[in-house]
Amino acid sequence: MKFGVVVFPGSNCDDDMIHVLGTVMGQDVVKLWHKETSLEGFEKGDCIVLPGGFSYGDYMRAGAIASFSPIMKSVIEFANNGGYVFGICNGFQILCETHLLPGVLLRNSNQKFICKNVFLKTETTNSAITSKLVKGKALKIPIAHADGRFHADEATLSELKKNDQILFTYCNESAKVDAQSNPNGSALNIAGICNAQRNVFGMMPHPERASENILGNMDGKALFESLISLSKVALAH
Amino acid sequence: MQATEALVTVETAKNLGLKADEYEKIIEIMGRVPNFTELSIFSVMWSEHCSYKNSITYLKKLPREGERLLVEAGEENAGLVDIGGGLACAFKIESHNHPSAIEPYQGAATGVGGIHRDIFTMGARPIAALNSLRFGDINEKHTRHLVKGVVHGIGDYGNCFGVPMVGGEVYFDKCYNQNILVNAMSVGIVKVGETVSAIADGPGNPVFIVGSATGKDGIHGATFASADLTEDSAEDLPAVQVGDPFQEKLLLEASLEAIKTGAIVGMQDMGAAGITCSTSEMSAKSKTGMVIDLDKVPTRQNDMKAFEILLSESQERMLIVAHKGKEHLLFEVFDKWDLECCEIGTVTDTGRLEYFQNGEKVADVPADPLVLGGGAPIYDREYEEPAYYAKLQEFDMDSIEEPTDLLATAKKLFATPNLVSKRWVYEQYDSMVRTNSMSRNEPSDAALVRVKGTQKALAVTTDCNSAYVYADPYIGAMIAVSEAARNIVCSGGQPVAITNCLNFGNPYDKGVYWQFVNALKGMGEACIKFNTPVTGGNVSFYNQSVYKDRTEPVFPTPTIGMLGILDDYTEQMTLNFKNEGDVIFVIGRIVDDIASSEYLRIIHEVAHSPAPYFDLEEEAHLQKVIAELIKEKMILSAHDVSDGGLFTTLVEASMQYNLGFHVNTNRDVRKDAFLFGEGQSRVVISVSSDFEDILVNHLLGQNVDFSKLGVVSKGSIQIDSQDFGPIEDWKEIHDNTLGQHMEN
């Protein structure tokens, strides 16, 4: 499986993703400059990662300008052809702006940037990034964002539920999903979702910051293990 | 020369912050009366901020040499330390006090931007940031306004720029009510031999300005930073710069890429005094000159005057001297990042800076006399022991009554803003981006930052208890260095060098200058003791509040930013207790002392007393003992005793895993001194009960004081069998008090 990490002007978690995918997980990974106009060399079983950061300084709206970067046309095409696309934090915001994922990410309910560990409940194992997780168990993964409040209309939210598209919800240490454990006011405590075709994933928390022993937290590594293992299965078919 | 300018007189010079004798000296250097533009150039370059004219004599007395130092202090934009394995660490701390006092959001944000630029202008990639913040009384609405603005500004800038905030300090005292202190530190990594200098070698080489356009912000900022803050200072608002972290991020990536092309001769960021400072310092260093066409500088406004362009402190700009013939390589990189890159002039061999506008020469000044080490003035100010010092020595501990209710005392003390968790602040900062922050989940006394691609980690900290420095500048500054070193040692690191941010009052005040001279003496002695030379830093005078009837300097605050190294990151030591039943010891001497403690201020309302107990030899020996215990893997945790005393230290060590402690006090000292005294040179450690005997035997041979305090409990706190309640209650106070103050 090959990974491409897109670098937008203002991306700042691109190196972290390259480190985790390449050095920690031993995968084939390359940087892709946002001005590139094709994803030549990437096939259906590969994965394009939109990393965290402040693309275009979050000007106008987080992710809004990046969604018009030249490479995004190819990324949308790649996704529509069934390729994996994984957006984290600012990457999630960009995916919502391009409508590859439904909903929108609004300013946190406390109006502040928040960086801290939170707990995530795995709502489904039926996705490429959650297949190796334990459903219902709490994972400790950090967030770092000012605009992470997931919002969608009622119809969209019930679609998400009905289609099993909610991947992660904010919860407490005992995996209880309640208002107190919702750090940013997200609808239904939603922390991460996938599209209806289940090949595009977005989440606000940063699993790449929780994938090494030296950082004192390994809870995020299983997401990458899932992605890599499931794609192997998919390719075998 | 332009004839349209107003006639320059000594009054003009005074309005620009120059003294009458300095004006005379300028005329002598120029051989004529300078025009307004030229005088403006001298005024910013000879301001305290750029020239260090009132401090350099004493800065030069600090130890500035060491086998690891790759550049001499003050020679480059930041210190450079060899960390082994072909890598070097560039690091520096700098103040942005006056701008932050006036416009906290932009003041603090541009402080962060400025210090990161100092690091990447050398070719190093910033990998960690710290900041040391001092505010006034938290019960004042104005203080909370400043805290919110500063934290928001630091957060917005640093989060977007993408460098983690890994550590620092937040301290409250009413002496900072009007004049807060915002000291920002950046730490970067570069391969040895791949650094870039701030030079302008090679007459004929082209000079470029890159990054943001030049606007009217921050004009005379350096002069503004070199005068007293007054009630009218808010009118100086245009002297505060405006930051754009997105531009800075692009500038970082583009600059590091541009260096790799080999097209760059020299590079310097534009901070204080803008184009003036970078052109003169680079030229003076290379004994060259420059011809600069100000019409080619991209500006944000039309019709900017020459002095405005020259003095503008617009952020996110760099001056680059490139190799002639390799310009296209620069253009390619800056074009990729959609940044401006404009050729504005040429290096000459005249030693002069010649600025043109509209085809006319608007200023012509020699480079060397403008800069520190060249012709900039150097003063040796008078000093005198201030009256308060002798008065403090009269403090008698016996006049302080021991509290009868220790639990109530502990609760009140523990909730003071200086001792509670600064979570409300640091959760607004991205502390984990770049995935190197080892201490975020496993806390230690200094912040540990992994160096990717190696087995190494950096240990970094900022420290200064300014109340101690006020009580005794000589001892207090020694303690600041010692505490920084102690924090690094307790984290498993070896201290290697410091950067300092010297925040003092008006240097023309003899008492303030006495504080300055003595603090630097103490700092120098401690740096020699720990073999941590000074690599550079920044001096910020004029930190004081001017009232109608009096002037009050802030506490003398020589903030120490210290760098330590772990050659193997598995030697990391953490501060938290690990298991119920582990045995708790304190290494170091427990003394009958409450001087200058938070306890004395909060519980007994004694604002000032002498510095706490301290002995430099004892401190150095303690650190040696602790370093060995960690290396030999004999202990499970190490946490130094600092603000708040032993009780606070024990609670802090217990909180992460919801453990507690059962300890006994010692009959030789007062209970309040035992629990809350801030006598220095002590470290709380925990050890598995199986290793207790081995540890004791080892320590008996070390010629060090140590006492067994008790054991780690499942979560309850008991002192001399008195129940102090569950750890959860203390954690609640610790975690939420500051937020409650701020959100009310």
Coordinates of C-alpha atoms in Angstrom, one line a residue, chain B residues 27-546:
Chain B
I27 CA 27.4 64.8 14.3
E28 CA 31.1 64.0 14.9
I29 CA 30.7 60.6 13.2
M30 CA 28.8 62.1 10.3
G31 CA 31.0 65.2 10.0
R32 CA 27.8 67.2 9.5
V33 CA 24.3 67.5 10.9
P34 CA 22.4 64.4 9.9
N35 CA 19.0 64.7 8.2
F36 CA 15.9 63.3 9.9
T37 CA 16.1 59.9 8.2
E38 CA 19.7 59.5 9.2
L39 CA 19.0 60.6 12.8
S40 CA 16.1 58.1 12.9
I41 CA 18.6 55.4 11.9
F42 CA 21.0 56.3 14.7
S43 CA 18.1 56.6 17.2
V44 CA 16.9 53.0 16.7
M45 CA 20.4 51.5 16.3
W46 CA 21.6 53.2 19.5
S47 CA 18.4 52.4 21.4
E48 CA 18.9 50.1 24.3
H49 CA 17.1 47.4 22.5
C50 CA 19.6 47.2 19.6
S51 CA 22.8 48.5 21.2
Y52 CA 22.8 47.0 24.7
K53 CA 24.6 50.2 25.6
N54 CA 23.8 50.0 29.3
S55 CA 24.3 46.3 29.7
I56 CA 27.1 45.1 27.4
T57 CA 29.9 45.7 29.9
Y58 CA 28.3 43.3 32.3
L59 CA 27.1 40.8 29.7
K60 CA 30.7 40.4 28.6
K61 CA 31.6 39.3 32.1
L62 CA 29.3 36.3 31.9
P63 CA 30.9 32.9 31.0
R64 CA 30.5 32.7 27.3
E65 CA 32.8 29.9 26.3
G66 CA 32.5 26.1 26.3
E67 CA 33.6 23.1 24.3
R68 CA 30.1 22.7 22.9
L69 CA 29.5 26.3 21.7
L70 CA 29.7 26.7 18.0
V71 CA 29.3 30.5 17.9
E72 CA 30.2 33.1 20.4
A73 CA 27.4 34.8 22.4
G74 CA 25.8 37.6 20.5
E75 CA 27.7 36.8 17.3
E76 CA 24.7 35.4 15.5
N77 CA 20.9 35.6 15.8
A78 CA 20.9 32.8 18.4
G79 CA 23.2 30.6 20.3
L80 CA 24.4 27.4 18.7
V81 CA 25.4 24.3 20.7
D82 CA 26.9 21.1 19.5
I83 CA 24.6 18.2 20.7
G84 CA 26.7 15.5 19.0
G85 CA 25.9 13.2 16.1
G86 CA 26.6 16.0 13.6
L87 CA 23.7 18.1 15.0
A88 CA 23.5 21.5 16.6
C89 CA 20.8 23.2 18.6
A90 CA 20.1 26.8 18.0
F91 CA 18.1 28.4 20.9
K92 CA 17.3 31.8 22.3
I93 CA 14.9 33.6 24.6
E94 CA 13.6 37.1 23.9
S95 CA 11.2 39.6 25.5
H96 CA 8.2 41.3 24.0
N97 CA 7.2 43.1 27.2
H98 CA 6.1 46.6 26.2
P99 CA 4.1 45.7 23.1
S100 CA 2.3 43.0 25.1
A101 CA 1.5 45.4 27.9
I102 CA -0.2 47.8 25.3
E103 CA -1.7 45.3 22.9
P104 CA -1.5 41.8 24.5
Y105 CA -2.7 39.7 21.5
Q106 CA -0.4 41.2 18.8
G107 CA 2.4 41.9 21.3
A108 CA 2.7 38.3 22.4
A109 CA 2.0 36.8 19.0
T110 CA 4.8 38.8 17.3
G111 CA 7.1 38.0 20.2
V112 CA 6.6 34.3 19.3
G113 CA 7.1 35.0 15.6
G114 CA 10.3 37.1 16.3
I115 CA 12.0 34.4 18.3
H116 CA 11.2 31.6 15.8
R117 CA 12.7 33.8 13.0
D118 CA 15.9 34.2 15.0
I119 CA 16.2 30.4 14.9
F120 CA 15.3 29.7 11.3
T121 CA 17.3 32.6 10.0
M122 CA 20.3 30.5 11.1
G123 CA 19.1 27.6 9.1
A124 CA 17.7 25.6 12.0
R125 CA 14.2 24.2 12.1
P126 CA 12.4 25.2 15.3
I127 CA 11.2 22.1 17.1
A128 CA 10.0 23.4 20.5
A129 CA 8.9 26.7 22.1
L130 CA 8.6 27.8 25.7
N131 CA 7.5 31.0 27.3
S132 CA 7.9 32.7 30.6
L133 CA 5.0 35.0 31.5
R134 CA 4.6 37.4 34.4
F135 CA 1.3 39.1 35.1
G136 CA 0.0 41.4 37.8
D137 CA -2.6 40.6 40.5
I138 CA -5.1 38.1 39.0
N139 CA -7.9 39.7 40.9
E140 CA -7.5 42.8 38.7
K141 CA -9.7 42.9 35.7
H142 CA -6.9 44.4 33.7
T143 CA -4.6 41.5 34.5
R144 CA -7.1 39.0 33.3
H145 CA -7.6 41.0 30.1
L146 CA -3.9 40.8 29.5
V147 CA -3.6 37.1 30.4
K148 CA -6.4 36.3 27.9
G149 CA -4.9 38.4 25.2
V150 CA -1.3 37.2 25.7
V151 CA -2.3 33.5 25.8
H152 CA -4.6 33.9 22.8
G153 CA -1.8 35.7 20.9
I154 CA 0.8 33.1 21.7
G155 CA -1.6 30.3 20.9
D156 CA -2.8 31.6 17.6
Y157 CA 0.7 32.3 16.4
G158 CA 2.4 29.2 17.6
N159 CA -0.4 26.8 16.8
C160 CA -0.6 27.9 13.2
F161 CA 3.2 28.0 12.8
G162 CA 3.3 24.4 14.0
V163 CA 5.9 24.3 16.7
P164 CA 4.8 22.8 20.0
M165 CA 4.8 24.8 23.2
V166 CA 6.5 22.4 25.5
G167 CA 7.1 24.4 28.7
G168 CA 7.4 27.6 30.5
E169 CA 6.1 29.6 33.5
V170 CA 3.2 31.7 34.4
Y171 CA 3.6 33.9 37.5
F172 CA 1.5 36.5 39.2
D173 CA 2.5 39.5 41.3
K174 CA 1.2 43.0 41.6
C175 CA 4.6 44.4 40.7
Y176 CA 3.7 43.4 37.1
N177 CA 0.3 45.1 37.1
Q178 CA 1.1 47.6 34.4
N179 CA 4.2 46.1 33.0
I180 CA 3.8 42.5 32.2
L181 CA 6.7 40.3 31.0
V182 CA 6.4 38.1 27.9
N183 CA 9.5 36.1 27.3
A184 CA 9.4 33.7 24.4
M185 CA 12.0 31.0 23.7
S186 CA 12.6 28.9 20.6
V187 CA 14.7 25.8 20.2
G188 CA 15.8 24.5 16.8
I189 CA 17.9 21.8 15.2
V190 CA 20.4 22.1 12.3
K191 CA 23.1 20.0 10.9
V192 CA 26.6 21.2 11.9
G193 CA 28.1 23.1 8.9
E194 CA 24.7 23.8 7.3
T195 CA 24.0 27.0 9.3
V196 CA 23.7 30.4 7.7
S197 CA 25.3 33.6 9.1
A198 CA 24.1 37.1 9.2
I199 CA 26.7 38.4 6.8
A200 CA 27.0 40.5 3.6
D201 CA 30.2 39.3 2.0
G202 CA 31.1 40.0 -1.5
P203 CA 30.7 43.5 -3.0
G204 CA 28.5 43.2 -6.1
N205 CA 26.3 40.5 -4.6
P206 CA 22.6 41.3 -4.8
V207 CA 20.5 42.1 -1.7
F208 CA 16.9 40.7 -1.4
I209 CA 14.0 41.4 0.8
V210 CA 11.7 38.3 1.1
G211 CA 8.4 37.6 2.8
S212 CA 5.7 40.2 3.8
A213 CA 5.4 43.7 2.4
T214 CA 6.5 46.6 4.6
G215 CA 3.9 48.6 6.3
K216 CA 3.7 51.4 8.9
D217 CA 3.5 49.1 11.9
G218 CA 6.1 49.0 14.6
I219 CA 7.9 52.2 13.6
H220 CA 10.2 53.2 16.4
G221 CA 9.3 49.9 18.2
A222 CA 12.9 49.5 19.4
T223 CA 12.9 53.0 20.8
F224 CA 9.5 52.4 22.4
A225 CA 10.9 49.3 24.0
S226 CA 13.7 51.4 25.4
A227 CA 11.6 53.9 27.4
D228 CA 9.4 53.8 30.5
L229 CA 5.9 52.6 30.1
T230 CA 3.6 55.4 31.1
E231 CA -0.1 56.0 31.2
D232 CA 0.2 57.6 27.8
S233 CA 1.9 54.5 26.3
A234 CA -1.3 53.3 24.7
E235 CA -0.9 56.3 22.3
D236 CA 2.2 54.5 21.0
L237 CA 0.0 51.8 19.6
P238 CA 1.4 52.1 16.1
A239 CA 4.7 51.0 17.6
V240 CA 3.2 47.6 18.1
Q241 CA 3.6 45.1 15.2
V242 CA 1.0 42.9 13.7
G243 CA 1.7 39.2 13.1
D244 CA 0.8 36.7 10.4
P245 CA 1.8 33.2 11.4
F246 CA 0.7 31.8 8.1
Q247 CA 3.3 34.0 6.3
E248 CA 5.8 33.0 8.9
K249 CA 5.2 29.3 8.2
L250 CA 5.7 29.9 4.5
L251 CA 8.8 32.0 5.2
L252 CA 10.2 29.2 7.4
E253 CA 9.8 26.5 4.7
A254 CA 11.0 28.8 1.9
S255 CA 14.0 29.9 3.9
L256 CA 15.1 26.4 4.7
E257 CA 14.6 25.3 1.1
A258 CA 16.5 28.4 -0.2
I259 CA 19.5 27.6 2.1
K260 CA 19.7 24.1 0.5
T261 CA 20.1 25.7 -3.0
G262 CA 23.5 27.1 -2.1
A263 CA 22.4 30.5 -3.4
I264 CA 22.6 32.3 0.0
V265 CA 25.6 34.2 1.2
G266 CA 24.0 35.5 4.4
M267 CA 20.6 36.0 5.9
Q268 CA 19.1 38.0 8.8
D269 CA 15.5 38.3 9.9
M270 CA 13.9 41.7 10.4
G271 CA 12.9 42.3 13.9
A272 CA 13.7 45.4 15.9
A273 CA 14.5 48.4 13.6
G274 CA 13.6 46.5 10.5
I275 CA 15.6 47.1 7.3
T276 CA 17.9 49.5 9.1
C277 CA 19.1 46.9 11.6
S278 CA 19.5 44.0 9.2
T279 CA 21.4 46.1 6.5
S280 CA 23.7 47.7 9.1
E281 CA 24.5 44.6 11.1
M282 CA 25.1 42.4 8.1
S283 CA 27.3 45.1 6.5
A284 CA 29.2 45.9 9.6
K285 CA 29.9 42.2 10.2
S286 CA 31.4 41.8 6.7
K287 CA 33.1 45.2 6.7
T288 CA 31.1 46.0 3.6
G289 CA 28.4 48.4 2.7
M290 CA 25.1 48.4 0.8
V291 CA 23.3 50.5 -1.7
I292 CA 19.5 50.1 -1.2
D293 CA 16.7 51.4 -3.4
L294 CA 13.7 51.9 -1.1
D295 CA 11.4 52.2 -4.1
K296 CA 12.0 48.5 -4.7
V297 CA 10.8 47.5 -1.2
P298 CA 7.2 46.1 -1.5
T299 CA 5.0 48.3 0.7
R300 CA 1.5 48.0 2.0
Q301 CA 0.8 51.7 1.8
N302 CA 1.5 54.2 -0.9
D303 CA 3.8 57.2 -0.2
M304 CA 5.6 55.7 2.7
K305 CA 8.4 58.0 3.8
A306 CA 12.0 56.8 3.7
F307 CA 12.3 56.7 7.5
E308 CA 9.1 54.7 7.7
I309 CA 10.3 52.1 5.3
L310 CA 13.6 51.9 7.1
L311 CA 12.3 51.7 10.6
S312 CA 9.1 49.6 10.0
E313 CA 9.0 46.5 12.1
S314 CA 6.5 44.7 9.9
Q315 CA 6.8 41.0 10.6
E316 CA 7.7 38.0 8.6
R317 CA 10.5 39.5 6.5
M318 CA 14.1 38.5 5.9
L319 CA 17.0 40.2 4.3
I320 CA 19.1 37.9 2.0
V321 CA 22.4 38.5 0.4
A322 CA 22.7 36.0 -2.5
H323 CA 25.6 34.9 -4.7
K324 CA 25.5 36.9 -7.9
G325 CA 24.4 34.6 -10.7
K326 CA 22.4 32.3 -8.5
E327 CA 19.4 34.7 -8.1
H328 CA 17.2 32.4 -10.1
L329 CA 17.5 29.6 -7.5
L330 CA 16.1 32.0 -4.9
F331 CA 13.3 33.1 -7.2
E332 CA 12.3 29.4 -7.8
V333 CA 11.9 28.7 -4.2
F334 CA 10.0 31.8 -3.2
D335 CA 7.8 31.5 -6.2
K336 CA 6.9 28.0 -5.1
W337 CA 5.8 29.3 -1.8
D338 CA 4.0 32.3 -3.3
L339 CA 6.2 34.7 -1.4
E340 CA 7.6 38.1 -2.5
C341 CA 11.4 38.0 -3.2
C342 CA 12.6 41.4 -4.4
E343 CA 16.1 42.6 -5.2
I344 CA 16.5 45.9 -3.4
G345 CA 20.1 46.6 -3.6
T346 CA 23.8 45.6 -3.8
V347 CA 26.6 44.9 -1.5
T348 CA 29.4 47.5 -1.8
D349 CA 32.9 47.9 -0.4
T350 CA 32.4 51.4 1.0
G351 CA 31.5 50.5 4.6
R352 CA 28.5 52.9 4.1
L353 CA 24.8 52.3 3.9
E354 CA 23.3 54.4 1.1
Y355 CA 19.6 54.5 0.8
F356 CA 17.8 55.9 -2.2
Q357 CA 14.2 56.9 -2.9
N358 CA 12.8 58.5 -6.0
G359 CA 16.2 58.6 -7.5
E360 CA 17.6 60.7 -4.7
K361 CA 20.0 59.7 -1.9
V362 CA 17.9 60.0 1.3
A363 CA 20.5 58.7 3.8
D364 CA 24.2 57.9 3.8
V365 CA 25.6 56.6 7.0
P366 CA 28.6 54.5 8.0
A367 CA 27.6 50.9 9.0
D368 CA 30.1 50.2 11.7
P369 CA 29.3 53.1 14.1
L370 CA 25.7 52.0 14.2
V371 CA 26.2 48.6 15.7
L372 CA 27.1 47.0 19.0
G373 CA 30.9 46.3 19.0
G374 CA 31.3 49.1 16.4
G375 CA 30.7 52.7 17.3
A376 CA 27.5 52.3 19.3
P377 CA 27.9 53.9 22.7
I378 CA 28.7 51.9 25.8
Y379 CA 27.9 53.1 29.3
D380 CA 28.9 52.1 32.7
R381 CA 26.1 53.2 34.9
E382 CA 26.3 54.1 38.5
Y383 CA 24.7 51.8 41.1
E384 CA 23.9 51.8 44.7
E385 CA 22.4 49.3 47.2
P386 CA 18.7 50.3 47.5
A387 CA 17.3 51.0 50.9
Y388 CA 14.9 48.1 50.9
Y389 CA 17.7 45.5 50.9
A390 CA 19.1 46.2 54.4
K391 CA 15.5 46.4 55.7
L392 CA 14.7 42.9 54.4
Q393 CA 17.6 41.4 56.3
E394 CA 15.9 42.4 59.5
F395 CA 13.3 39.7 58.9
D396 CA 13.0 37.4 61.9
M397 CA 11.3 34.0 61.4
D398 CA 10.4 33.8 65.1
S399 CA 8.0 36.8 64.6
I400 CA 5.9 34.5 62.4
E401 CA 3.5 32.4 64.3
E402 CA 3.1 28.7 63.3
P403 CA -0.4 28.0 62.1
T404 CA -2.5 25.8 64.3
D405 CA -4.5 24.3 61.5
L406 CA -2.1 22.9 59.0
L407 CA -4.8 21.4 56.7
A408 CA -6.6 24.8 56.3
T409 CA -3.2 26.5 55.7
A410 CA -2.2 23.9 53.1
K411 CA -5.6 24.3 51.3
K412 CA -5.3 28.0 51.1
L413 CA -1.7 28.0 50.0
F414 CA -2.3 25.3 47.4
A415 CA -5.0 27.3 45.7
T416 CA -2.9 30.3 45.1
P417 CA -2.6 31.2 41.4
N418 CA 1.2 30.8 41.4
L419 CA 1.0 27.2 42.6
V420 CA -2.0 25.7 40.8
S421 CA -1.9 24.0 37.4
K422 CA -1.5 26.3 34.4
R423 CA -3.7 24.0 32.4
W424 CA -6.1 26.8 31.4
V425 CA -3.2 28.4 29.7
Y426 CA -1.3 25.5 28.1
E427 CA -4.3 23.7 26.8
Q428 CA -4.7 26.7 24.4
Y429 CA -1.3 25.9 23.0
D430 CA -0.5 23.0 20.7
S431 CA 2.0 21.1 22.8
M432 CA 2.2 17.9 20.7
V433 CA 2.6 18.9 17.0
R434 CA 5.9 17.5 15.5
T435 CA 5.4 14.4 17.7
N436 CA 8.5 14.8 19.8
S437 CA 6.9 16.0 23.1
M438 CA 7.9 13.2 25.5
S439 CA 6.7 15.1 28.7
R440 CA 3.1 15.7 27.7
N441 CA 2.0 12.3 28.8
E442 CA 4.8 11.5 31.2
P443 CA 5.7 14.8 32.9
S444 CA 9.1 15.7 34.2
D445 CA 10.6 18.8 35.7
A446 CA 12.0 19.9 32.4
A447 CA 10.3 19.4 29.0
L448 CA 11.8 16.5 27.0
V449 CA 11.8 16.7 23.2
R450 CA 12.9 13.8 21.1
V451 CA 15.4 14.6 18.3
K452 CA 14.1 12.4 15.4
G453 CA 16.6 10.3 13.6
T454 CA 18.8 10.0 16.8
Q455 CA 18.7 8.4 20.2
K456 CA 18.9 11.9 21.7
A457 CA 16.4 14.1 23.5
L458 CA 16.7 17.7 24.5
A459 CA 15.7 18.8 28.0
V460 CA 14.5 22.4 28.1
T461 CA 13.2 24.7 30.8
T462 CA 12.7 28.3 31.7
D463 CA 13.1 29.4 35.3
C464 CA 13.3 32.4 37.5
N465 CA 11.7 33.1 40.9
S466 CA 11.8 36.8 40.7
A467 CA 10.7 37.3 44.3
Y468 CA 14.0 35.6 45.3
V469 CA 15.9 37.9 42.9
Y470 CA 14.2 41.0 44.4
A471 CA 15.1 39.7 47.9
D472 CA 18.7 39.2 46.9
P473 CA 19.7 39.7 43.2
Y474 CA 23.0 37.8 43.6
I475 CA 21.5 34.8 45.4
G476 CA 18.3 34.9 43.5
A477 CA 19.9 34.8 40.0
M478 CA 22.1 31.9 41.2
I479 CA 19.0 30.1 42.3
A480 CA 17.4 30.7 38.9
V481 CA 20.3 29.0 37.1
S482 CA 20.4 26.3 39.7
E483 CA 16.7 25.5 39.5
A484 CA 16.9 25.3 35.7
A485 CA 19.8 22.9 36.0
R486 CA 18.1 20.9 38.7
N487 CA 15.0 20.6 36.5
I488 CA 17.1 19.2 33.7
V489 CA 19.0 16.8 35.9
C490 CA 15.7 15.6 37.5
S491 CA 14.5 14.8 33.9
G492 CA 17.6 12.7 33.2
G493 CA 19.4 15.3 31.2
Q494 CA 22.8 17.0 31.4
P495 CA 22.7 20.8 31.5
V496 CA 24.8 22.3 28.7
A497 CA 24.1 26.0 28.1
I498 CA 21.7 28.8 28.8
T499 CA 20.1 31.8 27.1
N500 CA 18.9 34.6 29.3
C501 CA 16.2 37.3 29.2
L502 CA 17.2 40.1 31.5
N503 CA 14.0 42.0 32.5
F504 CA 14.8 45.0 34.7
G505 CA 13.6 48.5 35.5
N506 CA 15.2 51.7 34.4
P507 CA 19.0 51.4 34.2
Y508 CA 19.4 55.1 35.1
D509 CA 18.0 54.2 38.5
K510 CA 20.9 53.4 40.7
G511 CA 19.0 50.8 42.7
V512 CA 17.8 49.1 39.6
Y513 CA 21.3 49.0 38.2
W514 CA 22.5 47.5 41.5
Q515 CA 20.0 44.7 41.0
F516 CA 21.2 44.2 37.5
V517 CA 24.9 44.1 38.4
N518 CA 24.4 41.7 41.3
A519 CA 22.1 39.4 39.4
L520 CA 24.6 39.1 36.6
K521 CA 27.3 38.3 39.1
G522 CA 25.3 35.5 40.6
M523 CA 24.2 34.2 37.3
G524 CA 27.8 34.1 36.0
E525 CA 29.0 32.2 39.1
A526 CA 26.2 29.6 38.9
C527 CA 26.8 29.2 35.1
I528 CA 30.5 28.4 35.7
K529 CA 29.5 25.9 38.5
F530 CA 27.1 24.0 36.2
N531 CA 29.3 24.4 33.1
T532 CA 26.4 26.1 31.3
P533 CA 27.8 29.1 29.4
V534 CA 25.6 31.9 28.2
T535 CA 24.9 31.6 24.5
G536 CA 23.0 34.9 24.1
G537 CA 19.7 36.3 24.9
N538 CA 18.1 39.7 25.4
V539 CA 18.1 42.6 27.8
S540 CA 14.8 44.4 28.5
F541 CA 15.2 47.5 30.7
Y542 CA 12.5 50.1 31.5
N543 CA 10.1 47.6 32.9
Q544 CA 8.3 49.6 35.5
S545 CA 5.1 51.3 36.1
V546 CA 5.0 55.0 36.3

